[in-house]
Amino acid sequence: MSVQTGLDILVVEDFRRVRGKSIGLVCNQASCDRQLRHILDLLLALHRRQQLNIQAVFGPQHGLFGHTQDNMIEWEGMRDERTGLPVYSLYGAHREPQPCMLSDLDELVVDLQDVGSRYYTFVWTMALCMKASESAGIPVTVLDRPNPIGGLLVEGPTIQPGLESFVGQYSLPTRHGMTIGEVAKHLQQTHFPRLELNVVAMQGWSRDLYWEETGLPWILPSPNMPTVDTAVVYPGGCLLEATNLSEGRGTTKPFEIFGAPFVDAWKFSDALNGLKLRGCRFRPTTFQPTFNKHAGKICGGCQLHVQDRSQFQPVLTYVAIMQEAVRQSGLHRAKEDSTDRFVANSHETDLPGFAWRLPPYEYVYDRRPIDILAGNEWLESAVSNLDPLERISERMREESEAFGPARQAALLY
């Protein structure tokens, strides 16, 4: 299979869509064509021949070329020494482009690689760019790219009003099964109706394809997304950021490896395998993170091995992982006592058992991280009270299916 991304199509068309325009460019290190040429370098050749004008460059979380390793680390803009262009950070003092940044633009071009999970902030950087461009009367062109975990499967809850954040500004299921161009089309249809949006669609992509089947090179879209396998587990694995379990940051297998110093790896693995969760197995392991939670400490835990992607349910699987951590820590209580379950919890990570982390999280200071990530307040209770996985799965299915018509209206493939 040979898929052409939106950028590849732009190259084949000899950039006719942007020639003669003054543009802003939203991109990062993964914004390359299939020959590994970066979009900024491709456009600079035209810029230097005065065939277009690159007015400004914008970078998302982790920086223009992915230099901030850990999550929730801000970076500030600068004038790029190599190109002489102004580079604006959209993960620092501002997350939404300011009017002065958009002045004199004819068009804003977005070329970012999403990973298919609602938490991933690049789609929300795009959303804020769309919002600012609608206000400024500037068209937005999105260069579409594959959803690396396919476009068929949808899983997880949507977002309840009041729980919007930079890991979910508008409601999507956790695993949304859309490309970034389709997400843009959905946002334009539901939130930015006055925006002129142009999506440069891919050629050769179909919804059943995982990244390895596209023929495209994998470039880390962010430092802790090293492989497609990481993206496969991420719709569930990111939930661990709301706990004192390490989600494997600071290891070579982030989100596939998880655990903590208080976890008995073999007991944990046996219990999880006993649940017979679909499409996966757990292997006991120990690890020592180099940064983030439990840095420098020996942790017990598991590596999750996905054996059948078509059967694997990442969100439900990591809900089960959190429930088992609650169970083995002895922290589950009767529902009538659940109101004080956070009293003993802390943002510190060296507690003797499982705990939920307290705010702040992704610029939110008055909501618990688990509620922000889940998009609701019921999932924390369902995990803490060890509600049956079947009941949790059914509730998530109901929410994701309710989103179905809006999703269908935005599909391009």
XYZ file of C-alpha atoms in Angstrom:
413
model
C 0.000 0.000 0.000
C 1.294 3.448 -0.897
C -0.576 6.296 0.783
C -0.063 9.923 -0.150
C -0.600 12.407 2.662
C -2.018 15.884 2.198
C 1.536 17.190 2.066
C 2.446 14.629 -0.596
C -0.540 15.838 -2.633
C 0.625 19.436 -2.206
C 4.056 18.430 -3.555
C 2.548 16.578 -6.544
C 0.450 19.663 -7.327
C 3.610 21.821 -7.168
C 2.094 23.821 -4.286
C -0.425 25.570 -6.542
C -2.868 25.947 -3.604
C -0.496 28.213 -1.680
C 1.544 29.920 -4.393
C 1.409 33.684 -4.265
C -0.019 33.729 -0.740
C 1.245 34.984 2.598
C 0.860 31.994 4.879
C 1.260 30.904 8.465
C 2.417 27.332 9.003
C 1.502 25.082 11.951
C 3.832 22.094 12.029
C 6.365 20.058 13.997
C 9.107 17.523 13.376
C 6.713 14.924 11.918
C 5.474 17.281 9.185
C 7.427 15.508 6.451
C 6.518 14.084 3.074
C 7.087 10.429 2.216
C 10.683 11.256 1.188
C 11.339 12.696 4.682
C 11.462 16.281 3.448
C 10.087 18.690 6.018
C 7.248 20.974 4.960
C 9.137 24.049 6.168
C 12.104 23.247 3.946
C 9.848 22.544 0.969
C 8.036 25.856 1.378
C 11.232 27.781 2.100
C 12.431 27.014 -1.411
C 9.356 28.820 -2.757
C 9.682 31.556 -0.145
C 13.243 32.343 -1.223
C 12.145 32.520 -4.857
C 9.366 34.900 -3.773
C 6.687 32.495 -5.005
C 4.987 32.651 -1.601
C 5.636 34.338 1.715
C 6.004 32.388 4.965
C 4.867 35.053 7.382
C 5.025 32.986 10.587
C 5.575 29.454 11.882
C 3.665 27.969 14.834
C 4.687 24.949 16.918
C 2.489 22.759 19.201
C 3.273 21.008 22.485
C 6.883 19.695 22.686
C 8.181 22.396 20.355
C 8.657 22.920 16.653
C 11.092 20.011 16.482
C 10.109 18.050 19.607
C 12.756 19.366 21.984
C 10.725 19.217 25.247
C 10.896 15.588 26.335
C 8.421 15.389 29.206
C 4.710 16.222 29.138
C 3.235 19.559 30.246
C 6.537 21.402 29.677
C 6.023 24.815 28.125
C 8.341 26.335 25.537
C 8.600 29.857 24.222
C 8.820 31.180 20.701
C 11.864 32.688 19.051
C 13.268 33.818 15.731
C 14.652 30.728 14.055
C 18.369 31.204 13.365
C 18.380 28.851 10.404
C 15.483 30.388 8.496
C 15.151 33.853 10.038
C 11.406 33.238 10.467
C 9.409 34.097 13.604
C 8.385 30.904 15.419
C 5.449 31.187 17.816
C 4.816 28.717 20.624
C 1.258 27.450 20.990
C 2.165 25.680 24.224
C 3.480 28.447 26.410
C 2.251 31.928 27.176
C -0.364 31.398 24.462
C -2.129 28.295 23.192
C -4.322 30.243 20.778
C -2.710 32.413 18.092
C -3.010 36.069 18.962
C -4.314 38.597 16.398
C -0.838 40.092 15.972
C 0.513 36.658 15.034
C -2.074 36.314 12.263
C -1.750 39.807 10.837
C -1.206 40.011 7.071
C -1.886 36.299 6.540
C -3.839 35.090 3.524
C -4.092 31.544 4.867
C -3.097 29.326 7.783
C -1.757 25.874 6.833
C -1.876 23.074 9.412
C 0.247 19.924 8.981
C 0.307 17.878 12.198
C 0.361 14.130 12.802
C -2.393 13.023 15.202
C -2.411 9.591 16.896
C -6.147 8.882 17.132
C -6.713 9.671 20.819
C -8.779 12.586 22.068
C -6.138 13.471 24.718
C -3.473 14.219 22.125
C -3.150 17.980 22.164
C -2.333 18.579 18.503
C -5.987 18.456 17.422
C -6.775 21.058 20.092
C -3.931 23.268 18.903
C -5.569 22.981 15.491
C -8.974 23.777 17.028
C -7.647 26.973 18.625
C -6.038 27.938 15.327
C -9.401 27.419 13.639
C -11.125 29.539 16.276
C -8.629 32.401 15.915
C -8.712 32.189 12.124
C -12.508 32.317 12.045
C -12.400 35.509 14.118
C -9.742 36.987 11.833
C -11.468 35.929 8.618
C -8.496 33.809 7.515
C -9.015 30.493 5.666
C -7.450 27.362 7.155
C -6.014 24.530 5.093
C -5.424 21.194 6.867
C -3.103 18.686 5.213
C -4.587 15.333 6.125
C -2.575 12.427 7.502
C -3.467 8.839 8.451
C -4.877 7.923 11.809
C -2.062 5.514 12.762
C -4.447 3.190 14.661
C -7.002 2.994 11.858
C -10.302 4.681 11.264
C -12.809 1.957 12.084
C -12.762 1.404 15.847
C -14.275 3.928 18.259
C -14.097 3.504 22.045
C -14.480 5.442 25.235
C -16.632 8.162 26.752
C -17.235 11.617 25.342
C -16.911 14.888 27.300
C -19.525 16.162 29.713
C -20.153 19.944 29.751
C -17.851 21.691 32.192
C -14.990 19.221 31.741
C -13.512 20.686 28.583
C -9.727 21.125 28.661
C -6.626 21.092 26.486
C -6.959 17.287 26.342
C -10.536 17.671 25.111
C -11.777 21.138 24.219
C -14.786 19.757 22.365
C -16.498 16.422 22.760
C -14.985 13.410 21.013
C -14.843 9.768 22.119
C -11.497 8.824 23.633
C -10.564 6.773 20.569
C -12.324 8.749 17.867
C -11.483 6.771 14.706
C -10.990 9.927 12.605
C -8.125 11.548 10.730
C -6.998 15.034 11.709
C -8.683 16.367 8.564
C -11.942 14.705 9.579
C -11.661 16.134 13.094
C -11.166 19.562 11.499
C -14.252 19.074 9.333
C -16.283 18.008 12.386
C -15.126 21.061 14.349
C -15.976 23.362 11.450
C -19.440 21.817 11.127
C -20.245 22.020 14.831
C -18.265 24.946 16.254
C -16.764 27.191 13.556
C -19.427 27.524 10.852
C -18.068 30.854 9.531
C -14.574 29.445 8.982
C -13.429 28.726 5.440
C -11.851 25.280 5.830
C -10.012 23.367 3.131
C -8.850 19.820 3.798
C -6.283 18.383 1.393
C -7.379 14.760 1.446
C -5.041 11.792 1.229
C -4.948 9.361 -1.637
C -4.775 5.616 -1.109
C -5.815 5.588 2.556
C -8.689 3.422 3.775
C -10.155 3.168 7.247
C -8.926 -0.365 7.928
C -5.240 0.548 7.629
C -2.820 0.758 10.513
C 0.274 2.875 9.972
C 2.565 -0.004 8.963
C 0.263 -0.711 6.013
C 0.503 2.817 4.571
C 4.079 2.609 3.291
C 4.844 5.886 5.067
C 7.842 6.407 7.369
C 6.996 6.724 11.067
C 8.360 9.916 12.594
C 7.836 10.463 16.304
C 5.042 13.053 16.490
C 6.047 13.626 20.127
C 8.958 12.334 22.224
C 6.924 9.723 24.114
C 5.203 8.327 21.024
C 8.137 6.314 19.659
C 6.234 3.595 17.778
C 2.858 2.693 16.346
C 2.525 0.185 19.204
C 2.627 3.156 21.586
C -0.219 4.808 19.690
C -2.258 1.578 19.839
C -2.255 1.498 23.657
C -2.321 5.272 24.214
C -6.145 5.694 24.266
C -6.073 3.788 27.546
C -2.501 4.308 28.693
C -2.843 8.070 29.002
C -5.392 7.567 31.808
C -2.512 6.499 34.052
C -1.317 10.116 34.038
C -4.152 10.715 36.525
C -2.685 8.193 38.983
C 0.521 7.598 40.889
C 1.298 4.618 38.643
C 4.130 5.303 36.225
C 2.825 5.209 32.665
C 6.325 4.285 31.524
C 7.616 7.777 30.768
C 11.365 7.657 31.206
C 11.533 4.159 29.710
C 11.883 2.942 26.130
C 8.278 1.661 26.141
C 6.087 4.533 27.403
C 2.436 3.558 27.953
C 3.184 -0.103 27.176
C 5.093 -0.439 30.468
C 3.439 0.652 33.717
C 3.846 0.135 37.433
C 5.153 1.610 40.683
C 7.540 0.731 43.544
C 4.614 -0.699 45.543
C 3.464 -3.075 42.763
C 4.185 -6.825 42.922
C 4.850 -7.447 39.225
C 4.004 -11.141 39.212
C 0.861 -10.833 41.307
C -0.294 -7.904 39.169
C 0.396 -9.724 35.897
C -1.363 -12.921 37.020
C -4.449 -10.989 38.089
C -4.659 -9.020 34.839
C -4.165 -12.087 32.655
C -6.885 -13.769 34.692
C -9.356 -11.185 33.424
C -8.881 -12.506 29.868
C -9.079 -9.042 28.349
C -9.490 -9.062 24.605
C -6.504 -9.019 22.281
C -3.685 -8.715 24.816
C -1.474 -10.349 27.438
C 0.538 -8.953 30.342
C 4.145 -9.825 31.139
C 5.621 -9.079 34.585
C 8.597 -6.748 34.544
C 10.628 -4.304 36.611
C 11.885 -0.957 35.383
C 13.577 2.226 36.547
C 12.232 5.446 34.972
C 14.863 8.060 34.140
C 12.382 10.943 34.562
C 8.776 11.689 35.501
C 7.075 9.562 38.185
C 9.320 7.380 40.358
C 12.442 8.577 38.544
C 15.463 6.536 39.631
C 13.368 4.043 41.612
C 12.837 0.362 40.864
C 9.212 -0.218 39.909
C 7.298 -3.450 39.640
C 4.727 -3.681 36.904
C 3.850 -5.131 33.541
C 4.419 -4.720 29.881
C 1.209 -4.895 27.879
C 1.581 -6.959 24.702
C -1.156 -6.402 22.130
C -1.695 -9.660 20.255
C -4.761 -8.764 18.174
C -5.318 -5.087 17.402
C -8.779 -5.762 15.968
C -9.954 -7.187 19.304
C -7.956 -5.000 21.699
C -9.934 -2.426 23.699
C -7.343 0.036 25.030
C -9.635 2.199 27.175
C -11.335 -0.731 28.900
C -7.986 -2.495 29.335
C -6.425 0.405 31.241
C -9.591 0.825 33.302
C -9.040 -2.791 34.335
C -5.393 -2.025 35.147
C -6.398 0.844 37.426
C -9.048 -1.302 39.097
C -6.505 -4.014 39.810
C -4.160 -1.419 41.335
C -7.041 -0.269 43.564
C -7.840 -3.867 44.489
C -4.270 -4.877 45.320
C -3.715 -1.674 47.319
C -6.814 -2.388 49.389
C -8.184 1.084 48.697
C -11.659 0.195 47.494
C -14.404 1.104 49.914
C -18.134 0.851 50.225
C -19.905 3.395 48.040
C -21.346 5.226 51.003
C -17.776 6.061 52.111
C -16.559 7.138 48.684
C -16.774 10.890 49.328
C -13.519 10.886 51.311
C -11.477 8.592 49.086
C -9.285 11.502 48.039
C -8.451 12.615 51.595
C -5.398 10.408 51.879
C -4.345 10.970 48.293
C -1.665 13.403 47.232
C 0.121 14.706 44.190
C 3.200 12.999 45.617
C 4.061 9.675 44.006
C 5.875 7.838 46.812
C 2.749 6.606 48.621
C 2.513 2.941 49.713
C -0.321 2.150 47.322
C -2.477 3.353 44.472
C -3.719 6.960 44.574
C -5.387 9.460 42.296
C -3.353 12.562 41.550
C -4.654 16.006 42.420
C -4.696 19.116 40.184
C -3.263 20.914 38.354
C -3.314 19.055 35.063
C -3.015 20.606 31.582
C -3.853 24.142 32.718
C -6.839 22.994 34.814
C -6.566 23.803 38.515
C -10.035 23.048 39.864
C -10.776 19.609 38.460
C -9.228 16.225 39.180
C -6.935 14.928 36.434
C -8.934 11.698 36.060
C -12.111 13.692 35.414
C -10.328 15.858 32.834
C -8.882 12.848 31.023
C -12.062 10.777 31.178
C -14.244 13.748 30.306
C -16.627 12.840 33.115
C -16.865 12.316 36.873
C -18.291 8.813 36.775
C -15.230 6.872 35.629
C -13.196 7.602 38.783
C -16.056 6.284 40.911
C -16.441 3.223 38.693
C -12.738 2.413 39.071
C -12.518 3.174 42.797
C -15.644 1.137 43.582
C -14.588 -1.744 41.314
C -17.751 -1.590 39.251
C -18.081 -4.530 36.824
C -16.084 -4.009 33.642
C -19.127 -5.025 31.602
C -21.129 -2.132 33.049
C -18.303 0.344 32.410
C -17.894 -0.929 28.848
C -21.607 -0.555 28.167
C -21.700 3.018 29.410
C -18.693 3.961 27.286
C -20.291 2.268 24.274
C -23.509 4.244 24.735
C -21.596 7.538 24.805
C -19.424 6.774 21.787
C -22.418 5.537 19.774
C -24.323 8.737 20.557
C -21.483 10.616 18.852
C -21.829 8.399 15.769
C -24.014 10.650 13.570
C -21.752 13.698 14.064
C -18.703 11.576 13.301
C -20.307 10.071 10.193
C -21.069 13.534 8.829
C -17.362 14.440 8.907
C -15.823 11.307 7.374
C -13.841 11.800 4.177
C -12.883 8.185 3.403
